[in-house]
Coordinates of C-alpha atoms in Angstrom, one line a residue:
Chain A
X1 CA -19.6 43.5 10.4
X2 CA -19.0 41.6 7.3
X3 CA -15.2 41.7 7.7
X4 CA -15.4 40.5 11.3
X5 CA -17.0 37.2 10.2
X6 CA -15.0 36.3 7.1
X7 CA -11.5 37.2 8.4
X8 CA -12.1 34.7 11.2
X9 CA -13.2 32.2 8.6
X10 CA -10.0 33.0 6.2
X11 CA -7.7 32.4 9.7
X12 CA -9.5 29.3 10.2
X13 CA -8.5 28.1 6.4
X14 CA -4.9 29.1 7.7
X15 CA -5.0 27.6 10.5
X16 CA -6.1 24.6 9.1
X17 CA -3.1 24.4 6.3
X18 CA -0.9 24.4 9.1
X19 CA -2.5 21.4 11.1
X20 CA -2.7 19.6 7.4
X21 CA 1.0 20.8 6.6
X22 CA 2.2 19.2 10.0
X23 CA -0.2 16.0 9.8
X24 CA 0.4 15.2 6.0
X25 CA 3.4 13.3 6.4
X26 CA 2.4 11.5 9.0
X27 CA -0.9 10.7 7.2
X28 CA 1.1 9.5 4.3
X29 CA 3.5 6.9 6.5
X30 CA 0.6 5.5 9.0
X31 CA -2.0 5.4 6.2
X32 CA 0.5 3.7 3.6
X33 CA 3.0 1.4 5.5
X34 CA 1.3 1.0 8.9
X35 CA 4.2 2.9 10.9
X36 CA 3.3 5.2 13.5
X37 CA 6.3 7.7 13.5
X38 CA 7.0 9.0 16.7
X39 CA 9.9 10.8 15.0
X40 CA 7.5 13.2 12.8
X41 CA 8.0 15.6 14.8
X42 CA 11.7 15.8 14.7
X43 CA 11.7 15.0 11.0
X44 CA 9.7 18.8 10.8
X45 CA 12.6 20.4 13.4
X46 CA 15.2 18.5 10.7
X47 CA 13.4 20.8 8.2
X48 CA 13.6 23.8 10.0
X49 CA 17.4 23.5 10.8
X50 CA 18.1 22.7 7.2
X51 CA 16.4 25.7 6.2
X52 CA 18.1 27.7 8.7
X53 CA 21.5 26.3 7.6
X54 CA 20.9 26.5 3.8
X55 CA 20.0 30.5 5.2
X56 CA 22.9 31.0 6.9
X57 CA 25.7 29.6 5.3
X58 CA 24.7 30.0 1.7
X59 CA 22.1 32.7 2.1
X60 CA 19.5 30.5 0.0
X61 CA 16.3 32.1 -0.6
X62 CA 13.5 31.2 1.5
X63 CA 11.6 29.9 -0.9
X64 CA 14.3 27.5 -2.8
X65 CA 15.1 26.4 1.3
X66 CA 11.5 24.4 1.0
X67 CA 12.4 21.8 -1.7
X68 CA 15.9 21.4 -0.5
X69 CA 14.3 20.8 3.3
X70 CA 11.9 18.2 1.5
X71 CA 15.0 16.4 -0.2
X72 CA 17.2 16.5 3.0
X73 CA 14.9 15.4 5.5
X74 CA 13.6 12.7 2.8
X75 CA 16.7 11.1 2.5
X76 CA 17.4 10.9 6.4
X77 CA 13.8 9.5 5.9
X78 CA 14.9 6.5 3.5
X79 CA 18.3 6.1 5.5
X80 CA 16.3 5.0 8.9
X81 CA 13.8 3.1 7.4
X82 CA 16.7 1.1 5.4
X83 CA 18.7 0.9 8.6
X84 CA 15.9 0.5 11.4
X85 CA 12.2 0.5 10.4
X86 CA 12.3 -1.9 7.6
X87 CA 13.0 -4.5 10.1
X88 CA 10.2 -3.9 12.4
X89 CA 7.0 -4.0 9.9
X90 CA 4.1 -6.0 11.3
X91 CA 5.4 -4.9 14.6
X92 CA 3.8 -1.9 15.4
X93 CA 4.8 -2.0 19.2
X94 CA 8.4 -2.2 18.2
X95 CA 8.1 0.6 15.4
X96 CA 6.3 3.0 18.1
X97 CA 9.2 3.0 20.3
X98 CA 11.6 2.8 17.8
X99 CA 10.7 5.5 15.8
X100 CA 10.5 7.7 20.0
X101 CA 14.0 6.4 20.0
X102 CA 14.7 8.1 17.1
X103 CA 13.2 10.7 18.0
X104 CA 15.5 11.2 21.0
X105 CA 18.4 10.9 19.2
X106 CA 17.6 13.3 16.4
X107 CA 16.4 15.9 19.2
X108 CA 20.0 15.6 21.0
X109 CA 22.2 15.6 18.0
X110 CA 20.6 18.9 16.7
X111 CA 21.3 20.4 20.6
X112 CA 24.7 19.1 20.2
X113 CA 25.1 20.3 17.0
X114 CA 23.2 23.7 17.0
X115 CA 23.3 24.6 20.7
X116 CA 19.9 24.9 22.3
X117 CA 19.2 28.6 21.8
X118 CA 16.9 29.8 19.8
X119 CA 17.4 30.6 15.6
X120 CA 15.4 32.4 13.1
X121 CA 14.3 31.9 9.8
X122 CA 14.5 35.0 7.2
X123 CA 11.6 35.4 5.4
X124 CA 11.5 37.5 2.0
X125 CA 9.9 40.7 2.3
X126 CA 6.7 40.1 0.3
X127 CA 5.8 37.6 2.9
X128 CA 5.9 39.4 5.8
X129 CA 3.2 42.0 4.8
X130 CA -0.2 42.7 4.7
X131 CA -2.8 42.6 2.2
X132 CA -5.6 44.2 2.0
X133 CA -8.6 43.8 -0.2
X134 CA -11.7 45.9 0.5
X135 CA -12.6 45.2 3.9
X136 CA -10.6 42.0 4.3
X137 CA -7.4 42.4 5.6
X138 CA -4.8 38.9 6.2
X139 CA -1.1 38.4 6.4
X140 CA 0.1 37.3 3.6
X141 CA 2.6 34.5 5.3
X142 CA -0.9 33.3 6.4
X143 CA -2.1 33.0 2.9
X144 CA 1.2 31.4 1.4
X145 CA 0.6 28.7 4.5
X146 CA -2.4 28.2 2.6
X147 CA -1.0 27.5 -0.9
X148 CA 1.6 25.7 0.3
X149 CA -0.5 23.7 1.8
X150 CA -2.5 23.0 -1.2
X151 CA 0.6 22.4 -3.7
X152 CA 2.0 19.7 -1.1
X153 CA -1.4 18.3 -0.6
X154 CA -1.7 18.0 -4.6
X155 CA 1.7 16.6 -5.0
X156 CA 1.1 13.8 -2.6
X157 CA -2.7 13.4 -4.8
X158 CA -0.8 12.9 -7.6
X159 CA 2.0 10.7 -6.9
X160 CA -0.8 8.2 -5.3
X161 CA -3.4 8.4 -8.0
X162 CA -1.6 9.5 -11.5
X163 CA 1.9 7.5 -10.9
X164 CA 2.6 4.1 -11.3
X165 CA 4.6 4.6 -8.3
X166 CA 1.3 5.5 -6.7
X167 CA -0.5 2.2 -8.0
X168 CA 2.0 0.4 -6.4
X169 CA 1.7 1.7 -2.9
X170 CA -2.3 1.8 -3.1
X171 CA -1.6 -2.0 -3.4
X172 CA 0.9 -2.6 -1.2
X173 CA -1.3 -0.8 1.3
X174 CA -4.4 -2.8 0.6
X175 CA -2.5 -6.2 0.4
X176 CA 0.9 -6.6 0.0
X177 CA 1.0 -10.5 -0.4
X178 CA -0.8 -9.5 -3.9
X179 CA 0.9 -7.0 -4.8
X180 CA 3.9 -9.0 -4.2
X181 CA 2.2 -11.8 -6.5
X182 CA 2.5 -9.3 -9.6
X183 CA 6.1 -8.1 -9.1
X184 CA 6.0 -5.4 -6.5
X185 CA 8.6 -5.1 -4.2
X186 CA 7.0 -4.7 -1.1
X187 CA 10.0 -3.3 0.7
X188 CA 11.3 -0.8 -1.7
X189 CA 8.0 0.5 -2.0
X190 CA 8.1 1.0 1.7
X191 CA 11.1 2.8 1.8
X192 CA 10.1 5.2 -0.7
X193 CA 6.8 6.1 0.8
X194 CA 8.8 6.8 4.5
X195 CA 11.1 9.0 2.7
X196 CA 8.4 10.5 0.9
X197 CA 6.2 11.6 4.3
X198 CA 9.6 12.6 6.1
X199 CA 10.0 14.7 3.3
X200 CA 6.7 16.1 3.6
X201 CA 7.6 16.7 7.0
X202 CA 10.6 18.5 6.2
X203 CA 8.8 21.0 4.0
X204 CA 7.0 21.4 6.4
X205 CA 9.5 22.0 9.4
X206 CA 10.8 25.0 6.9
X207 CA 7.7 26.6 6.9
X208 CA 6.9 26.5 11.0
X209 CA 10.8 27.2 11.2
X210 CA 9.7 30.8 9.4
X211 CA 6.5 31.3 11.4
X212 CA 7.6 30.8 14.5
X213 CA 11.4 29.6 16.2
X214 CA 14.0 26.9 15.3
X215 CA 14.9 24.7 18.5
X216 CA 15.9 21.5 19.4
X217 CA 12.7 20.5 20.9
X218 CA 9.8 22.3 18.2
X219 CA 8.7 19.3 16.9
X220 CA 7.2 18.2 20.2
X221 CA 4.6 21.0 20.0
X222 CA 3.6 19.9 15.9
X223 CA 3.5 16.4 16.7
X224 CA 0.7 16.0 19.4
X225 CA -1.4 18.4 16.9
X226 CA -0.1 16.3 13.5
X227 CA -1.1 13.4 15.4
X228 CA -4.9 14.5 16.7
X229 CA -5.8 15.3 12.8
X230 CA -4.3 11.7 11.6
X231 CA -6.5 10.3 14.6
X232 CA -9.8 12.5 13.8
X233 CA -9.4 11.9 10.2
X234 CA -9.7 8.2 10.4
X235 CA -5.8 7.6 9.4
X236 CA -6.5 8.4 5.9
X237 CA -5.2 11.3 4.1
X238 CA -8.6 12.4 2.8
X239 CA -9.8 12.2 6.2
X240 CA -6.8 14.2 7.5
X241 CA -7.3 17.0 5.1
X242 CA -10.9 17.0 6.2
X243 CA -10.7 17.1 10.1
X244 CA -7.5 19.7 10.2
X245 CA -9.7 22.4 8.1
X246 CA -12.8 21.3 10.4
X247 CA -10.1 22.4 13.4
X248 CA -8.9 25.0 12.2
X249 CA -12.2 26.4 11.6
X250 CA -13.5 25.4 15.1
X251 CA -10.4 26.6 16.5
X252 CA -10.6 30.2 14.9
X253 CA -14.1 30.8 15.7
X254 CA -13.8 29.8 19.4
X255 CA -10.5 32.2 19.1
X256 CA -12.8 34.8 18.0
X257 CA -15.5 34.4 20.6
X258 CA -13.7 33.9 23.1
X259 CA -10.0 34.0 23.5
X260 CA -6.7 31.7 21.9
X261 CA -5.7 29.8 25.0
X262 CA -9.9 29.1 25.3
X263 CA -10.2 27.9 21.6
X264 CA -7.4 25.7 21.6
X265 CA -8.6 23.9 24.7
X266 CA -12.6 23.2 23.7
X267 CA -11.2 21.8 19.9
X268 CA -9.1 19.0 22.3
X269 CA -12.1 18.7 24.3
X270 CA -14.2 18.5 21.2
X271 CA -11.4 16.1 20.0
X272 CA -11.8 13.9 22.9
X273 CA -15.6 13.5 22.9
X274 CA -15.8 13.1 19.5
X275 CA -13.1 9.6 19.5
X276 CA -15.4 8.9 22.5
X277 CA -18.5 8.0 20.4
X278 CA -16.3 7.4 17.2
X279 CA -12.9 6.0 17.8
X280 CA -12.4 5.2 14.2
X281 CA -12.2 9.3 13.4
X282 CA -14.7 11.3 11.0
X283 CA -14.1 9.5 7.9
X284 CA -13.4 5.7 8.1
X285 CA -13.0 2.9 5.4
X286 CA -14.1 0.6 7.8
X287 CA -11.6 -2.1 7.2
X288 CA -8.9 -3.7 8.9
X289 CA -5.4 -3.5 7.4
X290 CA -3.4 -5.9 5.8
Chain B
X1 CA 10.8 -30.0 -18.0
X2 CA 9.2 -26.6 -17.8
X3 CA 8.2 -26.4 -13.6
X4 CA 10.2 -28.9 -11.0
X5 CA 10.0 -29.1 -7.6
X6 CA 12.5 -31.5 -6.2
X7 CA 11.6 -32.6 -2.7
X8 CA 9.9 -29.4 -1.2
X9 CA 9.2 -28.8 2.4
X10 CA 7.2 -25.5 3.4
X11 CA 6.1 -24.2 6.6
X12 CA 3.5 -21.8 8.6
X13 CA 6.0 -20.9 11.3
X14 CA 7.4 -23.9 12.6
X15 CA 4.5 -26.1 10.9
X16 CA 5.1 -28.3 8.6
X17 CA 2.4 -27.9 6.1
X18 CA 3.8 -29.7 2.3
X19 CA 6.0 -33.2 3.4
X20 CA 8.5 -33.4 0.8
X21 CA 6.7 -33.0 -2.3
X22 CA 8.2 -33.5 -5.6
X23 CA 7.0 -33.4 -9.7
X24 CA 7.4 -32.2 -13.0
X25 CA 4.8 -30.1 -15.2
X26 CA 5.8 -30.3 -19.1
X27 CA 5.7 -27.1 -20.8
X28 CA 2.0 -26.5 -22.2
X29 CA 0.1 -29.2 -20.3
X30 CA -2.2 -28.8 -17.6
X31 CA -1.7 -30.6 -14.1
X32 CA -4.8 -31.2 -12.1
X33 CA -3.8 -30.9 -8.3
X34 CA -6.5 -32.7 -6.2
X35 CA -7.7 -33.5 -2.8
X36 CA -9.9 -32.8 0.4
X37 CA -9.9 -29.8 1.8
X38 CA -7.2 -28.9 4.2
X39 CA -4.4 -31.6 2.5
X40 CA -1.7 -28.6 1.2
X41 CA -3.3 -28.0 -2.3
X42 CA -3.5 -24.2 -1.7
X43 CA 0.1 -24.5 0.3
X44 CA 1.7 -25.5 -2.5
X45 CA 0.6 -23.2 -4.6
X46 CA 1.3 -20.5 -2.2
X47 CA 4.7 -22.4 -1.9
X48 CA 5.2 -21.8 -5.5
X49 CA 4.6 -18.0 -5.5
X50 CA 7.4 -18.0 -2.1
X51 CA 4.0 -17.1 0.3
X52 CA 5.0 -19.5 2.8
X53 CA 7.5 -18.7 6.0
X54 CA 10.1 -21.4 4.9
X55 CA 10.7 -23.7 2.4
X56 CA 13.2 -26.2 1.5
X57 CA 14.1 -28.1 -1.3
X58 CA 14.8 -27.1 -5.1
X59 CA 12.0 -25.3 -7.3
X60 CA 13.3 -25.0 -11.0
X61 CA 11.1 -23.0 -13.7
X62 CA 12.8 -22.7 -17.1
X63 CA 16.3 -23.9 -15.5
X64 CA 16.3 -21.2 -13.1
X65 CA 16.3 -22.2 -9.1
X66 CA 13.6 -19.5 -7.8
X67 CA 13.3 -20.8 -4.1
X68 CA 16.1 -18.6 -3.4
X69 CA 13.5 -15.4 -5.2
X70 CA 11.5 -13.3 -3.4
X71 CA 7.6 -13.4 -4.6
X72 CA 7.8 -10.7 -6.6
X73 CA 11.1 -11.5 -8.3
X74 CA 9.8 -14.8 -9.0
X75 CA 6.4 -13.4 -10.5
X76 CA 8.8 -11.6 -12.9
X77 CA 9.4 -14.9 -14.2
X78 CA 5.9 -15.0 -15.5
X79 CA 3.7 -16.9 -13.0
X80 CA 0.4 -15.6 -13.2
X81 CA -1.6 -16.1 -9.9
X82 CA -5.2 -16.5 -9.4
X83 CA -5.3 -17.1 -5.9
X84 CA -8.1 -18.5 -3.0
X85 CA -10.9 -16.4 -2.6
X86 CA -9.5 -13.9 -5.8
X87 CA -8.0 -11.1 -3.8
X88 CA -9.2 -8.5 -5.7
X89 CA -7.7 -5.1 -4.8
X90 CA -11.5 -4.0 -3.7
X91 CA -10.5 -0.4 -3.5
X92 CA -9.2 -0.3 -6.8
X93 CA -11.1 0.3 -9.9
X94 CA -11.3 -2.9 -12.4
X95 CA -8.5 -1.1 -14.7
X96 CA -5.9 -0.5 -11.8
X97 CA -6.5 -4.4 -10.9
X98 CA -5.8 -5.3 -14.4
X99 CA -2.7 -2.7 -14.6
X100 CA -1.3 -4.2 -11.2
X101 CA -0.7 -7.6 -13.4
X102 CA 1.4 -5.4 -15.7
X103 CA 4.1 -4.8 -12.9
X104 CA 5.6 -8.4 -13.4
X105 CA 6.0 -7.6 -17.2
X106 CA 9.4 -7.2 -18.4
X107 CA 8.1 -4.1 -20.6
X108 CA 6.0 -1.0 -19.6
X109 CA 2.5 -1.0 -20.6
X110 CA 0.4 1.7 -20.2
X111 CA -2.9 0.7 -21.9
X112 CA -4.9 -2.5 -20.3
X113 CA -3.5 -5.4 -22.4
X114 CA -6.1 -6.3 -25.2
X115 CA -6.2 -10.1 -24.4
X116 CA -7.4 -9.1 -20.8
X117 CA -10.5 -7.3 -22.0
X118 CA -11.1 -9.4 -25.1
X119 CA -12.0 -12.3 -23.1
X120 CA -14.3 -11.4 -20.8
X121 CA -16.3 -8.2 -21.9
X122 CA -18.2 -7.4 -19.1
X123 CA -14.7 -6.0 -17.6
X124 CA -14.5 -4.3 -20.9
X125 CA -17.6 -2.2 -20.4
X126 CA -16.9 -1.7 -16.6
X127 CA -12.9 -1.0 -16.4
X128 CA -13.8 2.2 -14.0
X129 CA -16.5 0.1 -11.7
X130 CA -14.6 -0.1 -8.4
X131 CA -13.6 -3.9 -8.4
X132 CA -15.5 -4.8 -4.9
X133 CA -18.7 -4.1 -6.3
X134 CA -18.3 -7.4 -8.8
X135 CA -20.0 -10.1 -8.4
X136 CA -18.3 -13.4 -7.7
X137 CA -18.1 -14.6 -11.2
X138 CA -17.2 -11.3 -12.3
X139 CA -14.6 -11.0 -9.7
X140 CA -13.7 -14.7 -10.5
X141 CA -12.5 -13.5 -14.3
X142 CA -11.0 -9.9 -13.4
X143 CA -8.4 -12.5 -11.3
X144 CA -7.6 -13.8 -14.7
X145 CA -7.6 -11.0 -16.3
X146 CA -5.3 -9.8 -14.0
X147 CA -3.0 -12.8 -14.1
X148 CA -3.3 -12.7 -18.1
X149 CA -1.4 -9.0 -17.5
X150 CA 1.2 -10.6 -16.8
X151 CA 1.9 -12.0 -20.2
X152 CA 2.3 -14.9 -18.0
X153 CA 4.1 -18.6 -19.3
X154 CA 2.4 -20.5 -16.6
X155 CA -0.8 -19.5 -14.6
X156 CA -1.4 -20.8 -10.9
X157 CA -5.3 -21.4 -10.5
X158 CA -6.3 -22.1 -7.4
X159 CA -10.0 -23.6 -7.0
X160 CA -11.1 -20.9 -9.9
X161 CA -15.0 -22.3 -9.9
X162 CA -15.5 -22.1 -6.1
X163 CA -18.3 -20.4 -5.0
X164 CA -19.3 -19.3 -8.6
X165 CA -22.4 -20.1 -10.6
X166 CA -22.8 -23.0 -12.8
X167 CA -23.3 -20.9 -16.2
X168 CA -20.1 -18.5 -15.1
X169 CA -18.5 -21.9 -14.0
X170 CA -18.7 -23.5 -18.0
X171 CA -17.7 -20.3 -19.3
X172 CA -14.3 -19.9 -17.4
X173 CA -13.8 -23.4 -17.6
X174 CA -13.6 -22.8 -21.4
X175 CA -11.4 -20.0 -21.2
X176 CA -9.0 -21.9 -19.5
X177 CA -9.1 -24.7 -22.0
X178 CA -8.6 -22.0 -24.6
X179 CA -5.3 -20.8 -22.8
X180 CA -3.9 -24.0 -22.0
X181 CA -4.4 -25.4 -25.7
X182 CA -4.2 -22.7 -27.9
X183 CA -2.0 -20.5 -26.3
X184 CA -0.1 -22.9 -24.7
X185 CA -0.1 -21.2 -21.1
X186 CA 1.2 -23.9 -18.8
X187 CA -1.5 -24.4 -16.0
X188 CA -1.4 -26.2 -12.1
X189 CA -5.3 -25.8 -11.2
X190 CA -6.7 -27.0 -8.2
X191 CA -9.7 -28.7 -8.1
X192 CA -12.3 -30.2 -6.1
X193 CA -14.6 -30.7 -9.3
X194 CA -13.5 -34.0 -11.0
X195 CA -15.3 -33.5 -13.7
X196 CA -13.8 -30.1 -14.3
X197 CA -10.4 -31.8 -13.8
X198 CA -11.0 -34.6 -16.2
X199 CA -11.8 -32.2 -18.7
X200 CA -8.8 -30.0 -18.6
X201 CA -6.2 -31.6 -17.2
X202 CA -3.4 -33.2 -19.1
X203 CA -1.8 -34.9 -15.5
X204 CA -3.0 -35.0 -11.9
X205 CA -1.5 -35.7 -8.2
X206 CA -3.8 -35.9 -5.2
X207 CA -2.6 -34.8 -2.1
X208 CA -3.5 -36.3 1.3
X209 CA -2.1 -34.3 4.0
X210 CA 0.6 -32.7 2.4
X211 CA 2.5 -35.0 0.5
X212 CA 1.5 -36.8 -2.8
X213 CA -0.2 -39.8 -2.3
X214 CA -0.9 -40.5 -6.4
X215 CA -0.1 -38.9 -9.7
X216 CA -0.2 -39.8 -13.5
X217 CA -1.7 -39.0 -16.6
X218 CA -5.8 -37.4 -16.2
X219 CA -6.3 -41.2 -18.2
X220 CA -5.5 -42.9 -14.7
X221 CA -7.5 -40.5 -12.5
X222 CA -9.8 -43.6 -12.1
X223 CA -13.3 -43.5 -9.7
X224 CA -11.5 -45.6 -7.4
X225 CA -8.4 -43.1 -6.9
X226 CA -11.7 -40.5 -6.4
X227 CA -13.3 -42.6 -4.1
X228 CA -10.1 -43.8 -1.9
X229 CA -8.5 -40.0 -1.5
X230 CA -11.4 -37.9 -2.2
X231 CA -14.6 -39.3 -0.1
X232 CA -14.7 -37.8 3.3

């Protein structure tokens, strides 16, 4: 009896680190520089492809595969917001379709590059089995999701609020004329805060890339998710973390009432009602940017 | 000469906002900039820090030409600036508003710089309050304080006893003459207090819709200047 109420609640936790693992990046890009990135999720299917080359032509372990995915998709980050994005600040229009360009072209290159059939990720052994404790009993790929989720979550935490790096894009963010006024280029701090999420996002296309398939298209299916929490959260990161455990939670206690297909459906109905009567998400600062 | 600006034009889009303005600052003295309200004296400080869309014409601190700069290669010089309205980082605590001055040092600090704190100890007792829950005054000398950071040669005031309370309004009126005479920080204030400005300032110009209409030393800032440029 027990068991059948706190393994739901542990899946929900699980879940939840992967809605906050997809949305994180995203969080960190809209909430710091204003872009909405409509390439996030092909910067998470650049991750997942990375991984699976790193795999398969220098049989890198799984684990080592996450960094290097972080680094590879970060700097394809910093190369399109120096070529394309860091034109188009203040025009977030522009920077909405620019990014979906992007995320065209990235989606097509990988087919032309990889083919469109499906790849798989190799995961080490010790991942793909189960633990039990007691009467609990979870995968442990679910709770290494969770962890990972945690160590990305407190990387990004400490870059913003125990770097000077960090100081410097708090300020940007709250007004960059300011922080301009005592010495902070504005731009560069841009640049390294878009490579930062699309790193974040590459990390994270190396974990899905494991859980599930590698294809061309994947990041469609993380995006629309990544981009519900950002919007539920209130655009913050504090408020993503907050609403993609809240989801997952609702999500794996509808699952367990009723059925998967079910669950997932009343959350985005949930989702909807709820940015009916408060479009500025679950936790909102309330003030306009810039 | 310690500040120039040789015949400077600035713009809000295609607006033309400062006509052609042009004067020296000394190094260590205190210019007064006066006027009514909407006649560029914000502008050309903004124009100063490179806030504006365009400008034209030649500004020269310590030899260098820093039109060509951006804003926050040019606060590297060490402009301090206290801006309209203070634009304090509300989010931030008092200590990260003082430690964003630091960022236009030329060395690393990683400790609030003792000057900062030593002048106005209210922020000294309160460096984790978040900054937006300050009062005007308060806010008022964290901007200095966060311009002082800078380790700055020249400070940019811009109407620094607007909106504050007469007590608070002596006070930083006093620090300022303390910086400008015994530290000798070059300082362009603007004003709309004459007395304020006849008390600090070493020179003046007024401004009447965005050029300079008179200048001089503070000794020729006469009632009847006042009364031609100033009475609405």
């Amino acid at each position: 009896m027990l068991a059948s109420i706190v393994n739901p609640l542990i899946l929900g936790i699980s879940i939840g680190s992967i809605l906050l693992i997809s949305a994180l990046g995203l969080a960190v890009i809209y909430g710091a520089a204003g872009v909405i990135n409509m390439a996030h999720g092909e910067f998470i299917m650049l991750g997942a492809y990375s991984t699976y080359t790193l795999q398969s032509t220098m049989g890198m372990p799984f684990l080592l595969c996450i960094p290097c995915a972080f680094f590879i998709v970060g700097i394809i980050g910093f190369v399109i917001e120096r070529n394309l994005i860091c034109y188009l600040y203040n025009r977030p229009l522009d920077t909405l379709l620019a990014t979906w360009g992007v995320s065209l072209v990235l989606m097509q290159s990988s087919r032309l590059i990889f083919g469109s059939d499906v790849k798989y990720i190799a995961m080490p052994e010790f991942l793909s089995t189960n633990l039990e404790l007691g009467i609990l009993n979870f995968s442990t790929f679910r709770l290494f999701l969770i962890a990972v989720a945690l160590i990305l979550l407190f990387i990004t935490w400490f870059i913003f609020y125990r770097t000077r790096l960090g100081i410097k894009i708090r300020a940007v963010t709250q007004n960059k004329e300011m922080a301009a006024s005592f010495g902070i280029n504005a731009a560069q701090v841009y640049s390294i805060t878009f490579a930062f999420g699309a790193g974040l996002a590459g990390a994270a296309g190396a974990m899905f890339g494991a859980l599930s398939i590698v294809l061309p298209t994947m990041g469609m299916h993380y995006v629309v998710e990544a981009f519900l929490m950002v919007v539920t959260g209130g655009g913050s990161i504090l408020g993503t973390v907050f609403a993609s455990t809240l989801a997952g939670e609702i999500q794996s206690i509808f699952a367990f009432i009723f059925n998967d297909t079910m669950a997932r459906g009343l959350l985005f109905i949930l989702i909807v009602v709820l940015l009916r009567f408060r479009p500025q998400g679950l936790l909102s600062t309330g003030s306009g940017r810039r | 000469m310690f500040l120039k600006l040789d015949s400077i034009s600035s713009y809000y889009g295609n607006t033309k906002i400062l006509r052609e303005v042009s004067f020296e600052v000394p190094e260590g003295s205190c210019l007064c900039v006066l006027g009514r309200n909407g006649v560029g004296k914000t502008t050309l400080l903004k124009t100063i820090m490179g806030l504006m869309d365009k400008t034209t014409g030649r500004i020269e601190l310590h030899g260098n030409d820093i039109n060509s700069k951006r804003t926050d290669e040019r606060a590297k010089f060490g402009i301090g600036y206290i801006p309209q309205g203070r634009q304090i980082l509300s989010k931030f605590t008092v200590r990260e508003n003082i430690m964003l001055g630091t960022f236009a040092r030329k060395d690393v600090v990683k400790e609030v710089p003792e000057i900062c704190v030593d002048l106005f100890p209210y922020l000294k007792d309160n460096l984790d309050r978040k900054a937006g829950l300050l009062s005007g005054g308060q806010q008022q000398q964290l901007a200095i304080a966060r311009a002082l950071a800078v380790d700055p040669q020249i400070l940019l005031l811009d109407e620094p006893t607007e909106g504050i309370q007469p007590n608070i309004v002596t006070e930083i009126g006093e620090t300022l003459q303390m910086l400008n005479k015994k530290l000798g920080i070059t300082v362009i204030l603007t004003e709309q207090h004459i007395k304020m400005a006849r008390k600090l300032g070493d020179n003046f110009i007024m401004m009447d819709n965005g050029k300079i209409e008179a200048s001089g030393p503070i000794m020729e800032l006469t009632d009847e200047v006042v009364e031609k440029h100033m009475t609405v």
